[in-house]
Structure formats: structure tokens, C-alpha cells
PDB file of C-alpha atoms in Angstrom:
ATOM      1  CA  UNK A 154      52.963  69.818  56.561  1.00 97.00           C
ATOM      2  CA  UNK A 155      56.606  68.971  57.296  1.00 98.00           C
ATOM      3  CA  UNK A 156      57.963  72.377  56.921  1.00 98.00           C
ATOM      4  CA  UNK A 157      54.909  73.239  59.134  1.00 98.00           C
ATOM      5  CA  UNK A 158      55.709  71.127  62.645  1.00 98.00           C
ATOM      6  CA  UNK A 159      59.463  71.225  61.773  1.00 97.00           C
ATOM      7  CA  UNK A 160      60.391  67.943  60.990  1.00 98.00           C
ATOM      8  CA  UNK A 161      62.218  66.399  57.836  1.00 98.00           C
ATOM      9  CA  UNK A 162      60.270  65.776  54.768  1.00 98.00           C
ATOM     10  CA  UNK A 163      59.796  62.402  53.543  1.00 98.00           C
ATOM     11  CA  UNK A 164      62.856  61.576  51.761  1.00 97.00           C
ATOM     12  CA  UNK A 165      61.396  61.117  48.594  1.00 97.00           C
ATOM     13  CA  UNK A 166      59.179  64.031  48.492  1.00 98.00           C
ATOM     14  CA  UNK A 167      59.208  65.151  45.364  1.00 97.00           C
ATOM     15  CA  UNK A 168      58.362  69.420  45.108  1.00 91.00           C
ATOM     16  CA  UNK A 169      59.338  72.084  47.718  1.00 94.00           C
ATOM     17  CA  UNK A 170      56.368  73.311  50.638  1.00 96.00           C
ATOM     18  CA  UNK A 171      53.831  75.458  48.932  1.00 97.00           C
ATOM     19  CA  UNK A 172      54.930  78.793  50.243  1.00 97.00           C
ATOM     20  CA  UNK A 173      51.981  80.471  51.275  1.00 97.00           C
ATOM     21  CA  UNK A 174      50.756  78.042  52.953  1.00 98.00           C
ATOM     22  CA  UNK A 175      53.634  77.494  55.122  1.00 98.00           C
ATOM     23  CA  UNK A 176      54.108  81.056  55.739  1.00 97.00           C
ATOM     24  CA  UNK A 177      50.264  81.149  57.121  1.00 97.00           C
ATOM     25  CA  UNK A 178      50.361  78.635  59.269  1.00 98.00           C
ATOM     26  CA  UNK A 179      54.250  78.131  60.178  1.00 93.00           C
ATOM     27  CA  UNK A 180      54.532  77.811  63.755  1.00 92.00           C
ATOM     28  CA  UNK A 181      51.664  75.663  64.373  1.00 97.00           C
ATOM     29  CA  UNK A 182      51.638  72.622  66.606  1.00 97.00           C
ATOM     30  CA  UNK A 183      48.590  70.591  65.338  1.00 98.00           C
ATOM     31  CA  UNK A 184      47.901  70.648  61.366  1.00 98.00           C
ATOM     32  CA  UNK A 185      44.323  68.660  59.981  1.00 98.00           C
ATOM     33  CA  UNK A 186      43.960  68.126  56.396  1.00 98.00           C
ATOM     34  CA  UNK A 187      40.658  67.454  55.465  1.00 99.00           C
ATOM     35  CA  UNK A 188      40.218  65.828  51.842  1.00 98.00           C
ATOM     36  CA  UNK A 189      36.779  65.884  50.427  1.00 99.00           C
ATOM     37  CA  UNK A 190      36.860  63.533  48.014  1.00 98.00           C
ATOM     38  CA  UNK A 191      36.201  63.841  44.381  1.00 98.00           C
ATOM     39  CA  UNK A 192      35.608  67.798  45.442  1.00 99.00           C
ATOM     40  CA  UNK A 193      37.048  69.123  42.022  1.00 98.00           C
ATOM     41  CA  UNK A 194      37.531  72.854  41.362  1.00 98.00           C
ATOM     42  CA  UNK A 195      34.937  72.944  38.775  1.00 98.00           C
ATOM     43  CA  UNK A 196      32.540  70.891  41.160  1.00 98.00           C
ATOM     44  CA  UNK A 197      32.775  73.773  43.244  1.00 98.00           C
ATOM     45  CA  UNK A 198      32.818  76.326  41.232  1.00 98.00           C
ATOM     46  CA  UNK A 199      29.409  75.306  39.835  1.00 98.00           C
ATOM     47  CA  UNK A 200      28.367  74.140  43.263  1.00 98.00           C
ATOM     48  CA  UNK A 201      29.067  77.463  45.114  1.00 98.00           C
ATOM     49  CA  UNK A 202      25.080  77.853  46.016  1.00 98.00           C
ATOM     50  CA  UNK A 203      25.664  74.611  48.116  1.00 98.00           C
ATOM     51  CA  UNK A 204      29.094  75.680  49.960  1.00 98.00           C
ATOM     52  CA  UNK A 205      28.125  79.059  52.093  1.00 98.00           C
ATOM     53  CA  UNK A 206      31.006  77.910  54.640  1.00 98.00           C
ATOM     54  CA  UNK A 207      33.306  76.990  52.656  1.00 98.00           C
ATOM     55  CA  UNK A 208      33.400  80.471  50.392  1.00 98.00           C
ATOM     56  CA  UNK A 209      33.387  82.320  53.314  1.00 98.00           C
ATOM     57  CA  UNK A 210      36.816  80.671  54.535  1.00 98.00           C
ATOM     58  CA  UNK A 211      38.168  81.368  50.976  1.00 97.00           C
ATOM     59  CA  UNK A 212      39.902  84.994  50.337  1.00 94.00           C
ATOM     60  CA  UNK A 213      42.437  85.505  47.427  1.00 92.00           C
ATOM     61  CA  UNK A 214      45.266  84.975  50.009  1.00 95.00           C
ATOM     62  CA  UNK A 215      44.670  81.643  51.467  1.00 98.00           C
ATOM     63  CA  UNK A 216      43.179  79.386  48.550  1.00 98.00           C
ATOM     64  CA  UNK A 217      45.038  78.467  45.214  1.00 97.00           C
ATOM     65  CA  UNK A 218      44.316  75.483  42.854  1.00 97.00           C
ATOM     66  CA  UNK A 219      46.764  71.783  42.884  1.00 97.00           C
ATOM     67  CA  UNK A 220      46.935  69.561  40.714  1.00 97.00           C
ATOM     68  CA  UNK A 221      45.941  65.969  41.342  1.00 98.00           C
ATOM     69  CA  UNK A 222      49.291  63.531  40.408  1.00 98.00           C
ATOM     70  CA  UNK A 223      48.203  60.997  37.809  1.00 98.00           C
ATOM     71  CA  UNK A 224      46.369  59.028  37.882  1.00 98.00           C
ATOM     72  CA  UNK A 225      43.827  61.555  39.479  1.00 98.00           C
ATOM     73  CA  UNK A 226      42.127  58.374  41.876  1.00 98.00           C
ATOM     74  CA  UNK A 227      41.775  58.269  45.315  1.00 98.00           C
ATOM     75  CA  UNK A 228      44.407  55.880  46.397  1.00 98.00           C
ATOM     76  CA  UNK A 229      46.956  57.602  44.371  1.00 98.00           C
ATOM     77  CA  UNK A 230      46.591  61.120  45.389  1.00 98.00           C
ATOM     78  CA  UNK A 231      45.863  60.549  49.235  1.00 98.00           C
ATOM     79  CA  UNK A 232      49.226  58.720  48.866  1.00 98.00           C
ATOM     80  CA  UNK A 233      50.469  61.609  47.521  1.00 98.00           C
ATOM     81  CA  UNK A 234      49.481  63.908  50.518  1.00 98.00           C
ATOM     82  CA  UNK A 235      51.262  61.830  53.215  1.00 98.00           C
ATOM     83  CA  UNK A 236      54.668  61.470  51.288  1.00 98.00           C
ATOM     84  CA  UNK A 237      55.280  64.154  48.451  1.00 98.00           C
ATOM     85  CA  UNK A 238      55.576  61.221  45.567  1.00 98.00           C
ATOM     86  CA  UNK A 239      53.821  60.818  42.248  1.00 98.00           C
ATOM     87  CA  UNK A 240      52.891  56.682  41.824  1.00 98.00           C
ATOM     88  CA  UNK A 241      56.361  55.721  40.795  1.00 98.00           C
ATOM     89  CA  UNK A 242      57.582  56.978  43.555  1.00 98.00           C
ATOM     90  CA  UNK A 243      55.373  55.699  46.463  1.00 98.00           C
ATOM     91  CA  UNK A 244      54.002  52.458  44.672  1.00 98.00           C
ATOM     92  CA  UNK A 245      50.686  52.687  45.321  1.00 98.00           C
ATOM     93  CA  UNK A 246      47.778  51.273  42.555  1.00 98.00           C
ATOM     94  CA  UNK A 247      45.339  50.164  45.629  1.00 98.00           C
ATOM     95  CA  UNK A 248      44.536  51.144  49.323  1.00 97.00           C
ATOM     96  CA  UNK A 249      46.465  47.660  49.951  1.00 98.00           C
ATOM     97  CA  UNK A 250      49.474  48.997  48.554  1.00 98.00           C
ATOM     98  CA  UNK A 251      52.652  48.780  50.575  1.00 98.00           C
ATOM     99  CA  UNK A 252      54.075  52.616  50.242  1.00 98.00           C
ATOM    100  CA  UNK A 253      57.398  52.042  48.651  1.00 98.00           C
ATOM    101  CA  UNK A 254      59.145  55.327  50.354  1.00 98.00           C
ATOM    102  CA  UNK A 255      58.882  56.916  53.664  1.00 98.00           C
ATOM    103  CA  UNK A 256      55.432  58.694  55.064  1.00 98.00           C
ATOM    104  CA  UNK A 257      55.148  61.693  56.912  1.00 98.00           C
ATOM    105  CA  UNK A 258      53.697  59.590  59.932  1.00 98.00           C
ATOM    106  CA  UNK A 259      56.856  57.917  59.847  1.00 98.00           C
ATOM    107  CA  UNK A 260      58.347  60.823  59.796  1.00 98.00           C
ATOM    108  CA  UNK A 261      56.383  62.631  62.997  1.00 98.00           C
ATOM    109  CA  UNK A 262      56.421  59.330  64.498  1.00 98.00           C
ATOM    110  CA  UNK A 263      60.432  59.296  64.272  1.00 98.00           C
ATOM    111  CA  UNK A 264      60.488  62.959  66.002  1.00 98.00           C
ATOM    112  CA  UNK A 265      57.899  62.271  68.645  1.00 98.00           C
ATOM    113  CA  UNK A 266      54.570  62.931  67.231  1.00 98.00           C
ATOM    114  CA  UNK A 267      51.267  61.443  66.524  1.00 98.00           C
ATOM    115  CA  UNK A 268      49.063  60.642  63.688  1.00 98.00           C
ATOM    116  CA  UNK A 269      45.905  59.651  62.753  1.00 98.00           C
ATOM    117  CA  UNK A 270      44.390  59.203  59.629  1.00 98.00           C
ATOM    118  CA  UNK A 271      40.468  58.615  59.118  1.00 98.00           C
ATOM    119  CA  UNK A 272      37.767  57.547  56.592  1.00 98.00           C
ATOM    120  CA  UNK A 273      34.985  54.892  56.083  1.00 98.00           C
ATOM    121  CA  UNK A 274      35.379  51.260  56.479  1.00 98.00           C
ATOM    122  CA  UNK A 275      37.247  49.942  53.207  1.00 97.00           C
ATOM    123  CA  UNK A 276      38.007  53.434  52.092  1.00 98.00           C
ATOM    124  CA  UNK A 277      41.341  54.603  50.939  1.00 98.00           C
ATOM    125  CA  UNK A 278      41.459  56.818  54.489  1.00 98.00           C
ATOM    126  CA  UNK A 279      40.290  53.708  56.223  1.00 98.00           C
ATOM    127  CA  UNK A 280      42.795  51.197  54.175  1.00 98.00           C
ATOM    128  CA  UNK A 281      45.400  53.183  53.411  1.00 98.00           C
ATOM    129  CA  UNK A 282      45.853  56.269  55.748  1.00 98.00           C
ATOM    130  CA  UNK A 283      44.352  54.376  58.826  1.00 98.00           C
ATOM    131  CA  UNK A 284      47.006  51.723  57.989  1.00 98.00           C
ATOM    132  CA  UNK A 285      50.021  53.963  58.183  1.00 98.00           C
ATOM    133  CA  UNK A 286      48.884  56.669  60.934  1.00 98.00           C
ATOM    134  CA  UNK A 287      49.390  55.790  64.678  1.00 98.00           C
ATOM    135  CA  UNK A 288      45.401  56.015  64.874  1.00 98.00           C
ATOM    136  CA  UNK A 289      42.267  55.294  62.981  1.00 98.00           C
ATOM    137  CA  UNK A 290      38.637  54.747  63.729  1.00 98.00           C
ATOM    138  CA  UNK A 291      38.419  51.087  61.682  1.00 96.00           C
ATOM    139  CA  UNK A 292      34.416  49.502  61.183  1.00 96.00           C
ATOM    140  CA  UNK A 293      32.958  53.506  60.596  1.00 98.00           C
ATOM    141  CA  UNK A 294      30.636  53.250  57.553  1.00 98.00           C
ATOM    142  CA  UNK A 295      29.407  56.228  57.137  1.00 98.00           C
ATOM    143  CA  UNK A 296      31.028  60.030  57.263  1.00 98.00           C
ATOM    144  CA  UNK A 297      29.052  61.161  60.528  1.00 98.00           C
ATOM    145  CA  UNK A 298      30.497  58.043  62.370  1.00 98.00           C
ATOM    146  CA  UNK A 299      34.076  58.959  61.048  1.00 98.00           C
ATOM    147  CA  UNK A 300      33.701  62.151  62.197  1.00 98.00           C
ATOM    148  CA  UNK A 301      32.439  61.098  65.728  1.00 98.00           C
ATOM    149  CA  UNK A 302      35.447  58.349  66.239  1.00 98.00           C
ATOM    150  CA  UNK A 303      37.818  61.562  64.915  1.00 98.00           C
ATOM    151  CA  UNK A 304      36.913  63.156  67.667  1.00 98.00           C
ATOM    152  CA  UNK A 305      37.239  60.901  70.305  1.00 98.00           C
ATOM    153  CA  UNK A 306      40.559  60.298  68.889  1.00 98.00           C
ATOM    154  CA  UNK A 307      41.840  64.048  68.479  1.00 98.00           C
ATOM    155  CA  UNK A 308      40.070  64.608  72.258  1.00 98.00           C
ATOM    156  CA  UNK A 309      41.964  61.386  74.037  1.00 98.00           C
ATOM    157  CA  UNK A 310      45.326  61.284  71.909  1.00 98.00           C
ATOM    158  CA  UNK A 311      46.051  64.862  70.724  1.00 98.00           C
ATOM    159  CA  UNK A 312      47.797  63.951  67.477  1.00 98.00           C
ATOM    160  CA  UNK A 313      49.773  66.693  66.003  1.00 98.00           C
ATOM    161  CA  UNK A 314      48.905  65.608  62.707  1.00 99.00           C
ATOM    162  CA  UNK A 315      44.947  64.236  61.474  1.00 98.00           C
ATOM    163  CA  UNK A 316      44.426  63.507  57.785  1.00 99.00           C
ATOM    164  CA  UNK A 317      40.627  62.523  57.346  1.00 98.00           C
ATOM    165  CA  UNK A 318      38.845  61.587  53.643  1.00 98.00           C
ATOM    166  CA  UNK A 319      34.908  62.523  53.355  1.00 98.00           C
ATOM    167  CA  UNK A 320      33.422  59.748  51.143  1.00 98.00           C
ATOM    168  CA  UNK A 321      30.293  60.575  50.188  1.00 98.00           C
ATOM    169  CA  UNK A 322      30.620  63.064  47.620  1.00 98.00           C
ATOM    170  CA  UNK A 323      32.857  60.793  45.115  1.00 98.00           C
ATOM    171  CA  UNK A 324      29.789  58.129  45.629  1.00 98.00           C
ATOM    172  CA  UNK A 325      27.017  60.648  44.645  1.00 98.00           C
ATOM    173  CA  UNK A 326      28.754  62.402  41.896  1.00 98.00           C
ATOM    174  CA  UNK A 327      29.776  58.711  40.416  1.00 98.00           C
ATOM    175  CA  UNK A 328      26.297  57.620  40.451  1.00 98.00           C
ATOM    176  CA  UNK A 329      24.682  60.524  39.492  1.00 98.00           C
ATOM    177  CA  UNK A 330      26.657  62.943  38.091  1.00 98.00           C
ATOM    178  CA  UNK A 331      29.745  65.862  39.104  1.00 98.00           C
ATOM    179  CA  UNK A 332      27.064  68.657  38.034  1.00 98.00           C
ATOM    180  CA  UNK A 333      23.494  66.848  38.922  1.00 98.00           C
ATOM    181  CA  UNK A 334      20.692  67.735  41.418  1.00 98.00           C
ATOM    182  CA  UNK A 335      22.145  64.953  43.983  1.00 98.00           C
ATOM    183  CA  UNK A 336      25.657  66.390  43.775  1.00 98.00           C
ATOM    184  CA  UNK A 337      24.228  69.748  44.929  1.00 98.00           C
ATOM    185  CA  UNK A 338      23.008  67.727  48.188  1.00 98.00           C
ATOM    186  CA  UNK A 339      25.953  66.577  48.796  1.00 98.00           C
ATOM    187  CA  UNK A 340      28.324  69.200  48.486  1.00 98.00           C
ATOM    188  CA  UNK A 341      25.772  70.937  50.675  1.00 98.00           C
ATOM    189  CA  UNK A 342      26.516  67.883  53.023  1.00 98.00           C
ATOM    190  CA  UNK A 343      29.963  68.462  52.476  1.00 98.00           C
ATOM    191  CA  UNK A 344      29.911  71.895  53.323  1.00 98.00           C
ATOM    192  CA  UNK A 345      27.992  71.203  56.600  1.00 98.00           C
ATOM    193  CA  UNK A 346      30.292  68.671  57.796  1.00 98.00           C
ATOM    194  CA  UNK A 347      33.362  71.097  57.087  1.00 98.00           C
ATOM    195  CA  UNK A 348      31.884  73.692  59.356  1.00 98.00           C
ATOM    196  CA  UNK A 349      31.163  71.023  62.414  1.00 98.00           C
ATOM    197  CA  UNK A 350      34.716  69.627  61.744  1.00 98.00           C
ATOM    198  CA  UNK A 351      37.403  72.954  60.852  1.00 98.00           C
ATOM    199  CA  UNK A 352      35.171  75.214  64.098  1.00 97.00           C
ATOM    200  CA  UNK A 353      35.961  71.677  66.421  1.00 98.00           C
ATOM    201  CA  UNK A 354      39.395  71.245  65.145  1.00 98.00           C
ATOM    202  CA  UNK A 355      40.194  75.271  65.000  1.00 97.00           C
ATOM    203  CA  UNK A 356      39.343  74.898  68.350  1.00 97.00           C
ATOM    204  CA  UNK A 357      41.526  72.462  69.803  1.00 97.00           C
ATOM    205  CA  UNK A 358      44.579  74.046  67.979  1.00 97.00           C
ATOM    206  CA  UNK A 359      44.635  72.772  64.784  1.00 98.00           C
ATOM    207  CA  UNK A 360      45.764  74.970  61.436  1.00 98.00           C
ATOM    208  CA  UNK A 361      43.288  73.661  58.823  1.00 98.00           C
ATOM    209  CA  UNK A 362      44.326  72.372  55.069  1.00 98.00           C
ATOM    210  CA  UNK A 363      40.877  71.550  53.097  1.00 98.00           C
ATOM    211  CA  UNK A 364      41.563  70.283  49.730  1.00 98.00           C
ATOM    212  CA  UNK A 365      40.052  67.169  47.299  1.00 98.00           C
ATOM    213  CA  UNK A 366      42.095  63.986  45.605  1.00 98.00           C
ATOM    214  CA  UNK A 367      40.557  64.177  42.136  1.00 98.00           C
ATOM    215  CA  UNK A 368      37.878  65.782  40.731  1.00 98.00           C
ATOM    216  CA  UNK A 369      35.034  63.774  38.263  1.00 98.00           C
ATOM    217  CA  UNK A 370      33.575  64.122  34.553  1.00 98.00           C
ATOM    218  CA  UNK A 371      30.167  63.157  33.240  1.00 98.00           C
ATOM    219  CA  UNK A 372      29.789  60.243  31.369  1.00 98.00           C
ATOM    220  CA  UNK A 373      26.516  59.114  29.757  1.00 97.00           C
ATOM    221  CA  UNK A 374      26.016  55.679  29.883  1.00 97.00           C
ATOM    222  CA  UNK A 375      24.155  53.086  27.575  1.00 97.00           C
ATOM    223  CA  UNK A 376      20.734  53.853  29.404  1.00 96.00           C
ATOM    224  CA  UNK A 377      21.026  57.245  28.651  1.00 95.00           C
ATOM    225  CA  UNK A 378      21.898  58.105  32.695  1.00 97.00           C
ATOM    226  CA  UNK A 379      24.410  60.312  33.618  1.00 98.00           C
ATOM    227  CA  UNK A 380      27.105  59.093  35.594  1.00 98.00           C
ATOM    228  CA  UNK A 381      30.498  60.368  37.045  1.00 98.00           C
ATOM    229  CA  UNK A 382      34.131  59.297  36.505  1.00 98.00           C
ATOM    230  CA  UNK A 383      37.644  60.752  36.950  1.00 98.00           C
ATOM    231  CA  UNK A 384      41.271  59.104  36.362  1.00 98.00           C
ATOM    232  CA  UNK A 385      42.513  61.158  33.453  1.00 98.00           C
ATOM    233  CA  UNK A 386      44.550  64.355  33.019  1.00 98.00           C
ATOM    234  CA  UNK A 387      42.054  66.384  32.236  1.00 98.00           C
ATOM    235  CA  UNK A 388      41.244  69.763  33.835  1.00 98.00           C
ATOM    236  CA  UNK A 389      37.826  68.434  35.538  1.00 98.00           C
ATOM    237  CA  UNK A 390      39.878  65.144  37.111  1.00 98.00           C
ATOM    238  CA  UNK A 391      42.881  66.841  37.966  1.00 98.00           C
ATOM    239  CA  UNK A 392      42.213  70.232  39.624  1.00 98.00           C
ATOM    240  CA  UNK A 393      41.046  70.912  42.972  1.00 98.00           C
ATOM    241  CA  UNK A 394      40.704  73.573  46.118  1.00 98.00           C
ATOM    242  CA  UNK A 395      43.313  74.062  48.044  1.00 98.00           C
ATOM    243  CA  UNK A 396      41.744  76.454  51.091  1.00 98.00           C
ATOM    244  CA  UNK A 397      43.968  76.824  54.309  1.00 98.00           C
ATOM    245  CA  UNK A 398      43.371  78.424  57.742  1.00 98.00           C
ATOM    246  CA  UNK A 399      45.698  79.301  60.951  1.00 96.00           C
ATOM    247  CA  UNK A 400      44.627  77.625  64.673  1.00 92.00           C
ATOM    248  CA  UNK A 401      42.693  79.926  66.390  1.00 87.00           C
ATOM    249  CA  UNK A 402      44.195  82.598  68.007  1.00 70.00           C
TER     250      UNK A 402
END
């Protein structure tokens, strides 16, 4: 995102841009990342039924795969996305974590330029991202509300860079299951509120990075429920969609 707007990296960042993605969408004045949390690549790969919109902004050339830094949680890897560090590096084992290196808000803050950074009340995007960007929407509890306050935000402010976190999934597929009935509704909810968000933000100039913190595993628990959980290295916590998409011309 740094190499994107043309400012410094955080000084601790700890891997080089992903080059593709630069390339695409180099020159842009407004980037969004929207983080769908929990949204692992084998969610969605089992889930594609539910996610019309997002497989039609997928082609071979602008998606690839990341891997979540460990441990694959929320608070860890949305940490990740606004400075470049793995935990050691930025300190962060809550959403009340002091970062313990320099943010990219910092960063567009120190070269003239905005941030905001969105996500339900008591949320890592609420606690943590809200906390660091120069705008949030705090007291939002639920995704549609987030999304409205976004707006308002992105409409009144025009911040060049928005990082937002869509809750719901991660609840669903922990109470119910990564692969169950109820996480089919709400990737479908998912994929609806991508389309309303990436055609408003498209619109108003963004370039568009859609990607996921962790993904989830089943567990089966002592009542013989299925449940969902994620934290470890494996392939179903740690990898997840990385789609991206120019501003509108």
C-alpha cells in the first residue's frame, strides 16, 4: 500500500510489495483494503456457490493466495496489514496492544494523508485499526452500520487510505462451523456486502485490496456440535484470498 501512494514503508516492514499488485494498481491516489474476516481460502473455495461477485472479480492475474503471520488471529494479522511485521515485531497479542513499530497511518499521516480504519464496536478494526487511523466510526455493532458510518467518512474526509474488517463471518463459522449450512449464509452476506462496498468505493477512486486475517477449522465439541476455530499453522488457518482491483477508469 506504501509502494502504492508513494510514501516510505513502515520502517520495520518486514517483506518487499507484492509485485503484481503494485504494478496493477501503482499510480493510484485512494487504496481500500477490505478484510473479511476469518474468509480462508478453503472457506471459499468450498463456498464458491455463495460468492457470485466475488469470482467474477477474480481472474488468474489479479488474485494469489498469503499467508496469515502466526498466530493466524485477528488482532495479529490486521496488525500485520497496517505495518509489514510478524508479532515480534509489532507487539501486538490484543486489540489493546500498543504497536511497538511504526504504522502505515503514521506513515501517510507524516506525508499528508488520511486514514481511516473501520469495524464493529470492540472489534479488532474498531479497537485496534480505529485506534491508530485518523478516522473510525466507534459504537457501530453490526457490519451494515460500519458500512454506513464508512461512508459518511470516505464521502466528508476523502482518506487516501480505508482499511475496514467485516465481522460476521468469523462469528458464524466459530459457532457453527467453516463448512456448515450457516457459513454458506454468510459468505453469501459477505459477498453482498463486497459488491455494495468495492462498486461505492471503485467509484469514488479507490483501487480495491479484498483479502481475510485467518481462516478457521472444525472442531467437534463435547455435545457432539460442530464448531469453528483457527490460531495454528495449518493450511485451513493460515491461507487466504488475496483479490485486487484498479479505481475505475
Amino acid at each position: 500500500i506504501a509502494a502504492i501512494l508513494g510514501v516510505p514503508a513502515p520502517k520495520q516492514a518486514e517483506a518487499p510489495p507484492i509485485g503484481p499488485v503494485v504494478k496493477d494498481l501503482r499510480g493510484s491516489k485512494k487504496v481500500a483494503v477490505l478484510g473479511v474476516d476469518a474468509f480462508g481460502a478453503a472457506i471459499w473455495a468450498k463456498m464458491r456457490d455463495k460468492t457470485p461477485y466475488l469470482n467474477s472479480l477474480a481472474t488468474t492475474s489479479n488474485q494469489a493466495q498469503l499467508g496469515s503471520v502466526l498466530p493466524s488471529v485477528t488482532c495479529v494479522n490486521f496488525g500485520c496489514m497496517i505495518t509489514g511485521g510478524s508479532q515480534k515485531t509489532t507487539g501486538i497479542t490484543t486489540f489493546d496492544s500498543k504497536l511497538a513499530c511504526e504504522d502505515l497511518c503514521s506513515v501517510l499521516r507524516a506525508n499528508g494523508m488520511k486514514s481511516g480504519g473501520f469495524g464493529r464496536k470492540d472489534y479488532t478494526g474498531d479497537r485496534l485499526l480505529g485506534r491508530y487511523a485518523d478516522f473510525s466510526v466507534p459504537d457501530k455493532t453490526s457490519d451494515p452500520d460500519v458500512t454506513a458510518g464508512l461512508m459518511k467518512v470516505v464521502e466528508k474526509e476523502k482518506p487516501e487510505f480505508v482499511i475496514v474488517q467485516y465481522g460476521k463471518t468469523d462469528d458464524v463459522f466459530h459457532a457453527h462451523g467453516p463448512f456448515s449450512k450457516e457459513a454458506g449464509e454468510a459468505c453469501a452476506e459477505a459477498d453482498a456486502w463486497l459488491k455494495e462496498l468495492v462498486t461505492w468505493l471503485r467509484a469514488r477512486g479507490y483501487a480495491i485490496i479484498i483479502t481475510a486475517d485467518h481462516g478457521q477449522h472444525e472442531v467437534k465439541r463435547n455435545n457432539g456440535t460442530t464448531g469453528g476455530a483457527h490460531g495454528t499453522a495449518s493450511d485451513l488457518d493460515c491461507l487466504v484470498p488475496l483479490v485486487w482491483l484498479p479505481r475505475e477508469a
